[in-house]
mmCIF file of C-alpha atoms and ligand atoms in Angstrom:
data_model
loop_
_atom_site.group_PDB
_atom_site.id
_atom_site.type_symbol
_atom_site.label_atom_id
_atom_site.label_comp_id
_atom_site.label_asym_id
_atom_site.label_seq_id
_atom_site.Cartn_x
_atom_site.Cartn_y
_atom_site.Cartn_z
ATOM 1 C CA UNK H 1 0.000 0.000 0.000
ATOM 2 C CA UNK H 2 1.404 3.374 -0.998
ATOM 3 C CA UNK H 3 0.258 6.959 -0.596
ATOM 4 C CA UNK H 4 -0.427 7.172 -4.323
ATOM 5 C CA UNK H 5 -2.988 4.340 -3.939
ATOM 6 C CA UNK H 6 -4.943 6.498 -1.510
ATOM 7 C CA UNK H 7 -4.696 9.473 -3.873
ATOM 8 C CA UNK H 8 -5.872 7.318 -6.790
ATOM 9 C CA UNK H 9 -8.852 6.065 -4.788
ATOM 10 C CA UNK H 10 -9.974 9.339 -3.198
ATOM 11 C CA UNK H 11 -8.323 12.175 -5.168
ATOM 12 C CA UNK H 12 -6.851 13.786 -2.035
ATOM 13 C CA UNK H 13 -3.794 13.243 0.182
ATOM 14 C CA UNK H 14 -4.002 11.132 3.380
ATOM 15 C CA UNK H 15 -3.176 12.623 6.796
ATOM 16 C CA UNK H 16 -2.350 9.487 8.804
ATOM 17 C CA UNK H 17 -1.158 5.882 8.558
ATOM 18 C CA UNK H 18 -2.268 3.165 11.012
ATOM 19 C CA UNK H 19 -1.852 -0.593 11.442
ATOM 20 C CA UNK H 20 -3.203 -3.460 13.562
ATOM 21 C CA UNK H 21 -1.873 -7.046 13.682
ATOM 22 C CA UNK H 22 -3.448 -10.510 13.303
ATOM 23 C CA UNK H 23 -3.408 -13.067 16.109
ATOM 24 C CA UNK H 24 -2.968 -16.720 16.952
ATOM 25 C CA UNK H 25 -4.143 -18.428 20.113
ATOM 26 C CA UNK H 26 -1.287 -20.497 21.570
ATOM 27 C CA UNK H 27 -3.572 -22.678 23.684
ATOM 28 C CA UNK H 28 -7.036 -22.568 25.269
ATOM 29 C CA UNK H 29 -9.188 -23.360 22.219
ATOM 30 C CA UNK H 30 -12.984 -23.262 22.211
ATOM 31 C CA UNK H 31 -13.016 -22.290 25.888
ATOM 32 C CA UNK H 32 -13.399 -18.524 25.486
ATOM 33 C CA UNK H 33 -17.182 -19.056 25.505
ATOM 34 C CA UNK H 34 -16.891 -21.459 28.462
ATOM 35 C CA UNK H 35 -15.364 -18.979 30.897
ATOM 36 C CA UNK H 36 -11.852 -20.349 30.442
ATOM 37 C CA UNK H 37 -8.428 -18.786 30.127
ATOM 38 C CA UNK H 38 -6.891 -18.299 26.695
ATOM 39 C CA UNK H 39 -3.335 -17.446 25.681
ATOM 40 C CA UNK H 40 -3.269 -15.493 22.414
ATOM 41 C CA UNK H 41 -0.509 -13.329 20.961
ATOM 42 C CA UNK H 42 -0.412 -10.815 18.097
ATOM 43 C CA UNK H 43 1.602 -11.813 15.022
ATOM 44 C CA UNK H 44 3.461 -9.878 12.343
ATOM 45 C CA UNK H 45 0.735 -9.865 9.696
ATOM 46 C CA UNK H 46 -1.141 -6.584 9.484
ATOM 47 C CA UNK H 47 -4.163 -4.633 8.368
ATOM 48 C CA UNK H 48 -2.887 -1.180 7.418
ATOM 49 C CA UNK H 49 -4.893 1.956 6.752
ATOM 50 C CA UNK H 50 -4.210 5.341 5.229
ATOM 51 C CA UNK H 51 -6.678 7.888 6.553
ATOM 52 C CA UNK H 52 -7.753 11.387 5.539
ATOM 53 C CA UNK H 53 -10.125 13.786 7.301
ATOM 54 C CA UNK H 54 -13.136 15.008 5.316
ATOM 55 C CA UNK H 55 -15.056 18.275 5.502
ATOM 56 C CA UNK H 56 -18.467 16.558 5.367
ATOM 57 C CA UNK H 57 -20.248 13.723 7.237
ATOM 58 C CA UNK H 58 -19.320 10.909 4.843
ATOM 59 C CA UNK H 59 -17.330 7.795 5.663
ATOM 60 C CA UNK H 60 -15.664 6.533 2.494
ATOM 61 C CA UNK H 61 -14.014 3.117 2.793
ATOM 62 C CA UNK H 62 -11.886 1.276 0.246
ATOM 63 C CA UNK H 63 -10.285 -2.171 0.603
ATOM 64 C CA UNK H 64 -7.325 -3.093 -1.539
ATOM 65 C CA UNK H 65 -8.095 -6.762 -0.762
ATOM 66 C CA UNK H 66 -11.592 -6.724 -2.238
ATOM 67 C CA UNK H 67 -11.054 -3.710 -4.558
ATOM 68 C CA UNK H 68 -14.383 -2.248 -3.506
ATOM 69 C CA UNK H 69 -15.517 1.094 -2.108
ATOM 70 C CA UNK H 70 -18.449 1.833 0.188
ATOM 71 C CA UNK H 71 -19.751 5.272 1.224
ATOM 72 C CA UNK H 72 -22.049 5.987 4.168
ATOM 73 C CA UNK H 73 -23.201 9.032 6.113
ATOM 74 C CA UNK H 74 -21.729 8.883 9.613
ATOM 75 C CA UNK H 75 -25.108 9.689 11.191
ATOM 76 C CA UNK H 76 -27.128 7.192 9.141
ATOM 77 C CA UNK H 77 -25.107 3.986 9.335
ATOM 78 C CA UNK H 78 -27.022 0.708 9.209
ATOM 79 C CA UNK H 79 -26.116 -2.897 8.534
ATOM 80 C CA UNK H 80 -26.712 -3.686 4.856
ATOM 81 C CA UNK H 81 -25.737 -7.058 3.302
ATOM 82 C CA UNK H 82 -24.692 -5.279 0.101
ATOM 83 C CA UNK H 83 -22.066 -3.317 2.077
ATOM 84 C CA UNK H 84 -20.211 -6.662 2.450
ATOM 85 C CA UNK H 85 -16.829 -6.403 4.211
ATOM 86 C CA UNK H 86 -17.449 -2.693 4.964
ATOM 87 C CA UNK H 87 -20.028 -3.720 7.567
ATOM 88 C CA UNK H 88 -17.044 -4.474 9.834
ATOM 89 C CA UNK H 89 -15.543 -0.970 9.930
ATOM 90 C CA UNK H 90 -18.964 0.729 9.616
ATOM 91 C CA UNK H 91 -20.082 -1.120 12.776
ATOM 92 C CA UNK H 92 -17.437 0.716 14.776
ATOM 93 C CA UNK H 93 -18.789 4.132 13.719
ATOM 94 C CA UNK H 94 -22.317 2.907 14.478
ATOM 95 C CA UNK H 95 -21.454 1.643 17.977
ATOM 96 C CA UNK H 96 -19.488 4.797 18.834
ATOM 97 C CA UNK H 97 -22.376 6.995 17.679
ATOM 98 C CA UNK H 98 -24.897 4.896 19.632
ATOM 99 C CA UNK H 99 -22.787 5.373 22.789
ATOM 100 C CA UNK H 100 -22.983 9.137 22.293
ATOM 101 C CA UNK H 101 -19.406 9.797 21.152
ATOM 102 C CA UNK H 102 -18.974 12.996 19.158
ATOM 103 C CA UNK H 103 -17.757 12.247 15.612
ATOM 104 C CA UNK H 104 -17.962 15.704 14.025
ATOM 105 C CA UNK H 105 -16.598 14.954 10.531
ATOM 106 C CA UNK H 106 -16.205 12.095 8.056
ATOM 107 C CA UNK H 107 -13.116 10.124 7.019
ATOM 108 C CA UNK H 108 -11.591 8.522 3.930
ATOM 109 C CA UNK H 109 -9.988 5.190 4.863
ATOM 110 C CA UNK H 110 -7.942 2.995 2.510
ATOM 111 C CA UNK H 111 -7.414 -0.506 3.980
ATOM 112 C CA UNK H 112 -4.869 -3.074 2.898
ATOM 113 C CA UNK H 113 -4.155 -6.368 4.652
ATOM 114 C CA UNK H 114 -1.556 -9.113 4.258
ATOM 115 C CA UNK H 115 -3.525 -11.273 6.717
ATOM 116 C CA UNK H 116 -5.173 -14.154 4.849
ATOM 117 C CA UNK H 117 -8.884 -13.286 5.175
ATOM 118 C CA UNK H 118 -11.288 -15.829 6.683
ATOM 119 C CA UNK H 119 -8.425 -18.179 7.601
ATOM 120 C CA UNK H 120 -8.634 -18.153 11.378
ATOM 121 C CA UNK H 121 -6.015 -15.444 12.001
ATOM 122 C CA UNK H 122 -8.713 -12.917 12.866
ATOM 123 C CA UNK H 123 -8.599 -10.427 10.037
ATOM 124 C CA UNK H 124 -12.067 -9.385 11.229
ATOM 125 C CA UNK H 125 -10.934 -8.345 14.719
ATOM 126 C CA UNK H 126 -7.890 -6.720 13.123
ATOM 127 C CA UNK H 127 -9.970 -4.430 10.889
ATOM 128 C CA UNK H 128 -12.418 -3.753 13.752
ATOM 129 C CA UNK H 129 -9.755 -2.884 16.323
ATOM 130 C CA UNK H 130 -7.877 -0.860 13.738
ATOM 131 C CA UNK H 131 -10.971 1.197 12.924
ATOM 132 C CA UNK H 132 -11.783 1.753 16.609
ATOM 133 C CA UNK H 133 -8.156 2.782 17.188
ATOM 134 C CA UNK H 134 -8.312 5.220 14.231
ATOM 135 C CA UNK H 135 -11.499 6.802 15.621
ATOM 136 C CA UNK H 136 -9.995 7.045 19.098
ATOM 137 C CA UNK H 137 -6.925 8.880 17.771
ATOM 138 C CA UNK H 138 -8.581 11.160 15.222
ATOM 139 C CA UNK H 139 -11.663 12.108 17.279
ATOM 140 C CA UNK H 140 -9.659 12.079 20.608
ATOM 141 C CA UNK H 141 -12.193 9.838 22.356
ATOM 142 C CA UNK H 142 -9.816 8.927 25.235
ATOM 143 C CA UNK H 143 -10.565 5.208 25.077
ATOM 144 C CA UNK H 144 -7.998 2.833 26.575
ATOM 145 C CA UNK H 145 -6.973 -0.426 24.868
ATOM 146 C CA UNK H 146 -9.548 -2.454 26.789
ATOM 147 C CA UNK H 147 -12.307 -0.004 25.764
ATOM 148 C CA UNK H 148 -11.227 -0.435 22.139
ATOM 149 C CA UNK H 149 -11.554 -4.220 22.509
ATOM 150 C CA UNK H 150 -15.022 -3.828 24.031
ATOM 151 C CA UNK H 151 -16.236 -1.477 21.265
ATOM 152 C CA UNK H 152 -14.910 -3.905 18.620
ATOM 153 C CA UNK H 153 -16.555 -6.872 20.353
ATOM 154 C CA UNK H 154 -19.884 -5.066 20.620
ATOM 155 C CA UNK H 155 -19.612 -4.173 16.951
ATOM 156 C CA UNK H 156 -18.879 -7.744 15.779
ATOM 157 C CA UNK H 157 -21.686 -9.093 17.994
ATOM 158 C CA UNK H 158 -24.431 -6.490 17.611
ATOM 159 C CA UNK H 159 -23.736 -5.016 14.187
ATOM 160 C CA UNK H 160 -22.303 -8.063 12.385
ATOM 161 C CA UNK H 161 -24.389 -10.578 14.343
ATOM 162 C CA UNK H 162 -21.567 -12.989 15.219
ATOM 163 C CA UNK H 163 -21.817 -14.522 18.652
ATOM 164 C CA UNK H 164 -18.048 -14.536 19.267
ATOM 165 C CA UNK H 165 -15.984 -14.519 22.471
ATOM 166 C CA UNK H 166 -13.822 -11.571 23.563
ATOM 167 C CA UNK H 167 -10.421 -13.116 22.798
ATOM 168 C CA UNK H 168 -9.714 -11.782 19.312
ATOM 169 C CA UNK H 169 -10.672 -8.163 19.905
ATOM 170 C CA UNK H 170 -8.820 -8.145 23.252
ATOM 171 C CA UNK H 171 -5.490 -9.537 22.095
ATOM 172 C CA UNK H 172 -5.285 -7.388 18.974
ATOM 173 C CA UNK H 173 -6.085 -4.186 20.896
ATOM 174 C CA UNK H 174 -3.911 -4.978 23.929
ATOM 175 C CA UNK H 175 -0.978 -6.925 22.451
ATOM 176 C CA UNK H 176 2.601 -6.360 23.632
ATOM 177 C CA UNK H 177 5.662 -7.478 21.719
ATOM 178 C CA UNK H 178 7.135 -10.881 22.717
ATOM 179 C CA UNK H 179 4.384 -11.613 25.217
ATOM 180 C CA UNK H 180 1.136 -13.519 25.173
ATOM 181 C CA UNK H 181 -2.005 -12.437 26.968
ATOM 182 C CA UNK H 182 -3.250 -14.694 29.771
ATOM 183 C CA UNK H 183 -6.889 -13.698 29.548
ATOM 184 C CA UNK H 184 -9.741 -14.683 31.844
ATOM 185 C CA UNK H 185 -12.595 -14.640 29.341
ATOM 186 C CA UNK H 186 -15.304 -14.585 32.015
ATOM 187 C CA UNK H 187 -14.032 -11.719 34.164
ATOM 188 C CA UNK H 188 -12.002 -10.016 31.386
ATOM 189 C CA UNK H 189 -8.950 -9.924 33.700
ATOM 190 C CA UNK H 190 -5.571 -10.161 32.041
ATOM 191 C CA UNK H 191 -1.845 -10.623 32.612
ATOM 192 C CA UNK H 192 1.046 -10.477 30.130
ATOM 193 C CA UNK H 193 3.309 -13.555 30.036
ATOM 194 C CA UNK H 194 6.771 -13.125 28.453
ATOM 195 C CA UNK H 195 7.224 -15.443 25.505
ATOM 196 C CA UNK H 196 10.822 -16.524 25.801
ATOM 197 C CA UNK H 197 11.202 -19.430 23.400
ATOM 198 C CA UNK H 198 15.031 -19.547 23.343
ATOM 199 C CA UNK H 199 16.085 -20.772 19.897
ATOM 200 C CA UNK H 200 12.540 -21.918 19.056
ATOM 201 C CA UNK H 201 9.793 -20.109 17.143
ATOM 202 C CA UNK H 202 6.073 -20.255 16.617
ATOM 203 C CA UNK H 203 5.108 -20.661 12.963
ATOM 204 C CA UNK H 204 1.707 -20.486 11.303
ATOM 205 C CA UNK H 205 0.758 -23.169 8.777
ATOM 206 C CA UNK H 206 -2.134 -22.489 6.412
ATOM 207 C CA UNK H 207 -4.370 -25.322 5.226
ATOM 208 C CA UNK H 208 -5.429 -23.241 2.193
ATOM 209 C CA UNK H 209 -8.783 -24.920 2.537
ATOM 210 C CA UNK H 210 -11.813 -22.670 2.150
ATOM 211 C CA UNK H 211 -13.929 -22.596 5.256
ATOM 212 C CA UNK H 212 -16.118 -25.631 5.714
ATOM 213 C CA UNK H 213 -18.794 -26.110 8.357
ATOM 214 C CA UNK H 214 -17.090 -23.671 10.714
ATOM 215 C CA UNK H 215 -20.053 -21.447 11.612
ATOM 216 C CA UNK H 216 -22.653 -24.218 11.965
ATOM 217 C CA UNK H 217 -20.349 -26.512 13.976
ATOM 218 C CA UNK H 218 -19.235 -23.585 16.134
ATOM 219 C CA UNK H 219 -22.833 -22.811 17.065
ATOM 220 C CA UNK H 220 -23.500 -26.524 17.650
ATOM 221 C CA UNK H 221 -20.594 -26.715 20.130
ATOM 222 C CA UNK H 222 -21.774 -23.545 21.912
ATOM 223 C CA UNK H 223 -25.215 -25.153 22.344
ATOM 224 C CA UNK H 224 -23.796 -28.483 23.536
ATOM 225 C CA UNK H 225 -21.715 -26.693 26.170
ATOM 226 C CA UNK H 226 -24.705 -24.649 27.316
ATOM 227 C CA UNK H 227 -26.746 -27.838 27.652
ATOM 228 C CA UNK H 228 -24.030 -29.588 29.694
ATOM 229 C CA UNK H 229 -23.562 -26.503 31.895
ATOM 230 C CA UNK H 230 -27.276 -26.349 32.649
ATOM 231 C CA UNK H 231 -27.289 -30.009 33.730
ATOM 232 C CA UNK H 232 -24.109 -29.715 35.814
ATOM 233 C CA UNK H 233 -25.252 -26.543 37.592
ATOM 234 C CA UNK H 234 -27.683 -28.778 39.507
ATOM 235 C CA UNK H 235 -24.704 -30.484 41.174
ATOM 236 C CA UNK H 236 -21.911 -27.887 41.214
ATOM 237 C CA UNK H 237 -21.777 -24.216 42.166
ATOM 238 C CA UNK H 238 -20.265 -22.973 38.902
ATOM 239 C CA UNK H 239 -20.615 -20.130 36.421
ATOM 240 C CA UNK H 240 -18.916 -21.922 33.531
ATOM 241 C CA UNK H 241 -17.705 -25.359 32.435
ATOM 242 C CA UNK H 242 -14.110 -24.217 32.919
ATOM 243 C CA UNK H 243 -14.764 -23.793 36.665
ATOM 244 C CA UNK H 244 -14.804 -27.624 36.913
ATOM 245 C CA UNK H 245 -11.574 -29.499 37.702
ATOM 246 C CA UNK H 246 -10.035 -32.633 36.113
ATOM 247 C CA UNK H 247 -10.600 -34.498 39.395
ATOM 248 C CA UNK H 248 -14.373 -33.908 38.947
ATOM 249 C CA UNK H 249 -14.434 -35.750 35.596
ATOM 250 C CA UNK H 250 -15.326 -39.301 36.782
ATOM 251 C CA UNK H 251 -18.374 -37.975 38.658
ATOM 252 C CA UNK H 252 -19.327 -35.698 35.745
ATOM 253 C CA UNK H 253 -19.256 -38.727 33.463
ATOM 254 C CA UNK H 254 -21.797 -40.592 35.547
ATOM 255 C CA UNK H 255 -23.929 -37.499 36.197
ATOM 256 C CA UNK H 256 -24.216 -36.649 32.495
ATOM 257 C CA UNK H 257 -24.562 -40.267 31.354
ATOM 258 C CA UNK H 258 -24.153 -39.036 27.771
ATOM 259 C CA UNK H 259 -20.872 -39.785 25.985
ATOM 260 C CA UNK H 260 -21.010 -36.831 23.572
ATOM 261 C CA UNK H 261 -21.782 -34.198 26.206
ATOM 262 C CA UNK H 262 -19.188 -35.735 28.521
ATOM 263 C CA UNK H 263 -16.456 -35.460 25.863
ATOM 264 C CA UNK H 264 -17.319 -31.797 25.230
ATOM 265 C CA UNK H 265 -17.030 -31.062 28.964
ATOM 266 C CA UNK H 266 -13.841 -33.130 29.230
ATOM 267 C CA UNK H 267 -12.220 -30.998 26.519
ATOM 268 C CA UNK H 268 -13.124 -27.743 28.299
ATOM 269 C CA UNK H 269 -11.898 -28.961 31.686
ATOM 270 C CA UNK H 270 -8.634 -30.479 30.435
ATOM 271 C CA UNK H 271 -7.946 -27.549 28.067
ATOM 272 C CA UNK H 272 -8.265 -25.057 30.944
ATOM 273 C CA UNK H 273 -5.795 -27.214 32.890
ATOM 274 C CA UNK H 274 -3.409 -27.243 29.905
ATOM 275 C CA UNK H 275 -3.491 -23.437 29.619
ATOM 276 C CA UNK H 276 -2.355 -23.132 33.228
ATOM 277 C CA UNK H 277 0.363 -25.762 32.729
ATOM 278 C CA UNK H 278 1.466 -23.938 29.547
ATOM 279 C CA UNK H 279 1.945 -20.715 31.537
ATOM 280 C CA UNK H 280 4.112 -22.561 34.081
ATOM 281 C CA UNK H 281 6.138 -24.175 31.276
ATOM 282 C CA UNK H 282 6.674 -20.731 29.695
ATOM 283 C CA UNK H 283 7.940 -19.407 33.025
ATOM 284 C CA UNK H 284 10.332 -22.405 33.243
ATOM 285 C CA UNK H 285 11.398 -22.164 29.542
ATOM 286 C CA UNK H 286 10.393 -25.840 29.293
ATOM 287 C CA UNK H 287 10.127 -26.241 25.514
ATOM 288 C CA UNK H 288 9.452 -29.996 25.637
ATOM 289 C CA UNK H 289 6.488 -29.487 27.956
ATOM 290 C CA UNK H 290 5.149 -26.663 25.742
ATOM 291 C CA UNK H 291 5.285 -28.996 22.736
ATOM 292 C CA UNK H 292 3.617 -31.808 24.641
ATOM 293 C CA UNK H 293 0.759 -29.508 25.709
ATOM 294 C CA UNK H 294 0.235 -28.252 22.134
ATOM 295 C CA UNK H 295 -0.045 -31.862 20.919
ATOM 296 C CA UNK H 296 -2.380 -32.827 23.761
ATOM 297 C CA UNK H 297 -4.592 -29.825 23.035
ATOM 298 C CA UNK H 298 -4.922 -30.878 19.400
ATOM 299 C CA UNK H 299 -5.763 -34.475 20.366
ATOM 300 C CA UNK H 300 -8.454 -33.256 22.745
ATOM 301 C CA UNK H 301 -9.914 -30.975 20.052
ATOM 302 C CA UNK H 302 -9.833 -33.941 17.658
ATOM 303 C CA UNK H 303 -11.218 -36.767 19.789
ATOM 304 C CA UNK H 304 -13.322 -35.052 22.452
ATOM 305 C CA UNK H 305 -14.396 -31.758 20.871
ATOM 306 C CA UNK H 306 -14.362 -32.995 17.252
ATOM 307 C CA UNK H 307 -13.475 -29.740 15.504
ATOM 308 C CA UNK H 308 -10.151 -30.484 13.807
ATOM 309 C CA UNK H 309 -10.917 -32.309 10.545
ATOM 310 C CA UNK H 310 -8.547 -34.081 8.171
ATOM 311 C CA UNK H 311 -6.835 -30.924 6.839
ATOM 312 C CA UNK H 312 -5.647 -29.706 10.226
ATOM 313 C CA UNK H 313 -4.963 -33.273 11.448
ATOM 314 C CA UNK H 314 -2.751 -34.010 8.443
ATOM 315 C CA UNK H 315 -0.837 -30.727 8.805
ATOM 316 C CA UNK H 316 -0.226 -31.247 12.531
ATOM 317 C CA UNK H 317 0.854 -34.882 12.145
ATOM 318 C CA UNK H 318 3.329 -33.909 9.431
ATOM 319 C CA UNK H 319 4.587 -30.892 11.402
ATOM 320 C CA UNK H 320 5.363 -33.031 14.467
ATOM 321 C CA UNK H 321 8.009 -34.882 12.445
ATOM 322 C CA UNK H 322 10.094 -31.701 12.682
ATOM 323 C CA UNK H 323 8.434 -29.547 15.368
ATOM 324 C CA UNK H 324 8.229 -30.256 19.128
ATOM 325 C CA UNK H 325 4.476 -29.624 19.012
ATOM 326 C CA UNK H 326 1.659 -28.579 16.684
ATOM 327 C CA UNK H 327 -2.031 -27.850 17.011
ATOM 328 C CA UNK H 328 -4.905 -26.244 15.169
ATOM 329 C CA UNK H 329 -5.618 -22.636 16.146
ATOM 330 C CA UNK H 330 -8.917 -20.770 15.831
ATOM 331 C CA UNK H 331 -12.322 -22.341 15.322
ATOM 332 C CA UNK H 332 -11.096 -25.424 13.443
ATOM 333 C CA UNK H 333 -12.032 -27.596 10.413
ATOM 334 C CA UNK H 334 -9.880 -25.455 8.137
ATOM 335 C CA UNK H 335 -7.897 -22.264 8.622
ATOM 336 C CA UNK H 336 -4.501 -22.517 10.271
ATOM 337 C CA UNK H 337 -2.329 -24.568 12.608
ATOM 338 C CA UNK H 338 0.615 -23.417 14.713
ATOM 339 C CA UNK H 339 3.832 -25.306 15.421
ATOM 340 C CA UNK H 340 6.637 -24.809 17.910
ATOM 341 C CA UNK H 341 9.852 -25.533 16.073
ATOM 342 C CA UNK H 342 13.580 -24.916 16.360
ATOM 343 C CA UNK H 343 14.069 -21.649 14.445
ATOM 344 C CA UNK H 344 16.745 -23.064 12.146
ATOM 345 C CA UNK H 345 14.447 -25.973 11.237
ATOM 346 C CA UNK H 346 11.623 -23.780 9.855
ATOM 347 C CA UNK H 347 12.606 -24.428 6.187
ATOM 348 C CA UNK H 348 12.691 -28.192 6.867
ATOM 349 C CA UNK H 349 9.280 -28.036 8.567
ATOM 350 C CA UNK H 350 7.882 -26.129 5.616
ATOM 351 C CA UNK H 351 9.194 -28.761 3.154
ATOM 352 C CA UNK H 352 8.040 -31.799 5.135
ATOM 353 C CA UNK H 353 4.537 -30.419 5.733
ATOM 354 C CA UNK H 354 4.126 -29.231 2.124
ATOM 355 C CA UNK H 355 5.152 -32.648 0.742
ATOM 356 C CA UNK H 356 3.011 -34.760 3.044
ATOM 357 C CA UNK H 357 -0.048 -32.479 2.802
ATOM 358 C CA UNK H 358 0.136 -32.464 -0.989
ATOM 359 C CA UNK H 359 0.552 -36.241 -1.169
ATOM 360 C CA UNK H 360 -2.308 -36.993 1.223
ATOM 361 C CA UNK H 361 -4.856 -34.302 0.363
ATOM 362 C CA UNK H 362 -3.658 -32.792 -2.905
ATOM 363 C CA UNK H 363 -3.466 -29.254 -1.532
ATOM 364 C CA UNK H 364 -0.618 -26.782 -1.066
ATOM 365 C CA UNK H 365 0.137 -25.732 2.499
ATOM 366 C CA UNK H 366 2.030 -22.589 3.429
ATOM 367 C CA UNK H 367 4.324 -22.124 6.427
ATOM 368 C CA UNK H 368 4.603 -18.527 7.614
ATOM 369 C CA UNK H 369 7.417 -17.477 9.984
ATOM 370 C CA UNK H 370 6.107 -14.756 12.288
ATOM 371 C CA UNK H 371 7.210 -12.452 15.095
ATOM 372 C CA UNK H 372 5.164 -11.694 18.212
ATOM 373 C CA UNK H 373 4.280 -8.013 17.992
ATOM 374 C CA UNK H 374 2.555 -4.984 19.584
ATOM 375 C CA UNK H 375 -1.074 -3.926 19.069
ATOM 376 C CA UNK H 376 -2.349 -1.038 16.887
ATOM 377 C CA UNK H 377 -0.075 1.870 15.973
ATOM 378 C CA UNK H 378 -0.391 5.080 14.044
ATOM 379 C CA UNK H 379 1.425 8.196 12.949
ATOM 380 C CA UNK H 380 0.752 11.522 11.301
ATOM 381 C CA UNK H 381 2.129 11.739 7.760
ATOM 382 C CA UNK H 382 4.633 14.523 7.266
HETATM 383 P P1 ADP Y 401 -11.037 -14.223 10.172
HETATM 384 O O1 ADP Y 401 -11.380 -13.210 11.214
HETATM 385 O O2 ADP Y 401 -10.552 -15.510 10.773
HETATM 386 O O3 ADP Y 401 -10.086 -13.726 9.138
HETATM 387 P P2 ADP Y 401 -13.803 -13.826 9.538
HETATM 388 O O4 ADP Y 401 -14.771 -14.523 8.663
HETATM 389 O O5 ADP Y 401 -14.175 -13.610 10.957
HETATM 390 O O6 ADP Y 401 -12.391 -14.598 9.435
HETATM 391 O O7 ADP Y 401 -13.491 -12.418 8.910
HETATM 392 C C1 ADP Y 401 -13.131 -12.303 7.549
HETATM 393 C C2 ADP Y 401 -13.917 -11.179 6.916
HETATM 394 O O8 ADP Y 401 -13.458 -9.916 7.446
HETATM 395 C C3 ADP Y 401 -13.690 -11.065 5.431
HETATM 396 O O9 ADP Y 401 -14.528 -11.945 4.736
HETATM 397 C C4 ADP Y 401 -14.050 -9.602 5.196
HETATM 398 O O10 ADP Y 401 -15.443 -9.415 5.154
HETATM 399 C C5 ADP Y 401 -13.548 -8.917 6.456
HETATM 400 N N1 ADP Y 401 -12.213 -8.312 6.281
HETATM 401 C C6 ADP Y 401 -11.181 -8.395 7.129
HETATM 402 N N2 ADP Y 401 -10.117 -7.688 6.694
HETATM 403 C C7 ADP Y 401 -10.482 -7.135 5.524
HETATM 404 C C8 ADP Y 401 -9.822 -6.289 4.572
HETATM 405 N N3 ADP Y 401 -8.571 -5.871 4.734
HETATM 406 N N4 ADP Y 401 -10.526 -5.927 3.485
HETATM 407 C C9 ADP Y 401 -11.785 -6.329 3.300
HETATM 408 N N5 ADP Y 401 -12.442 -7.127 4.151
HETATM 409 C C10 ADP Y 401 -11.823 -7.520 5.273
HETATM 410 MG MG1 MG Y 402 -12.992 -13.356 12.647
#
């Protein structure tokens, strides 16, 4: 993205440049809607935006990714299917207006992202947080990073109608370089954990498989967990499934007397336990234990929670031939996996996974080396 692209799109010069990263969740999958702890970090793939102030009330949005432009009046924003992707950024203006924030003039915003869209790296939270951050800076709203996450979450839920947890919006808004965020998804408490991986790295591996089943299966799992929670609340004083402990599992099994529901609960309870063990292993720089926990998490998501699918299973199995651990990240079925691998072995990992994935499923995978980075940033153009 260059300044001349903005000028070509809007016929004027931009005043600012901003960016927000993508994210991966290291561990704690499918428990952000079960009151669990998650451990995401921001990665060095970005949504960038060039922004110019306008003299009228119009919001003019252009995406280099989709090559489409949408215009709306800042005081008359509504969700419209034909606005497509632009419903994400427009939702931020809508939510801010509905909370009574003063947005006295319009903006031209030119977005460009090198995050693979709809691949489980949260391009949606990236563009939402970025837009909220832009508004905060340009309209001097005095929101802190947590407020930005909350505005973005409200926007994705209320305006875009997706019943998502708080993880994605929180990590992208609050990220700090070389740390992951230990986030209590029920209380929205947080702590930064340094990510000291010695001579190891986290890599992202793309399945390059268009999304299959994700939304419907996601909602199905949410409902199954709600059903199990309702039943178990008769016997335990709990707010969420993740309040239960591994030692409770034998009794839970007999109380539920339903293999499917039991396996869903077992995943939540053991995954919460793994997140806490992962934090301890990070503090001890215990790479072997980190790898073991990543593998165990994937197995639990495969056998008990049943959200991995053959694409992610094949990638993770192949990756483990070189990496100390690998697991799916995000909602599952397709999207991306992560692996913990010796930094100098990344090219070997990439080769082994690409070969095996192609042979077994006929698709090309892609291994992306990433850094762990800060949240949104911006500067005035000189
Ligand atoms: P994910 O968040 O995992 O990438 P989602 O389906 O939640 O997947 O969000 C992807 C959607 O977000 C895209 O289909 C598009 O509507 C929107 N989006 C995100 N970033 C951009 C961008 N730079 N340009 C246009 N649309 C974007
Ligand atoms: Mg998303």
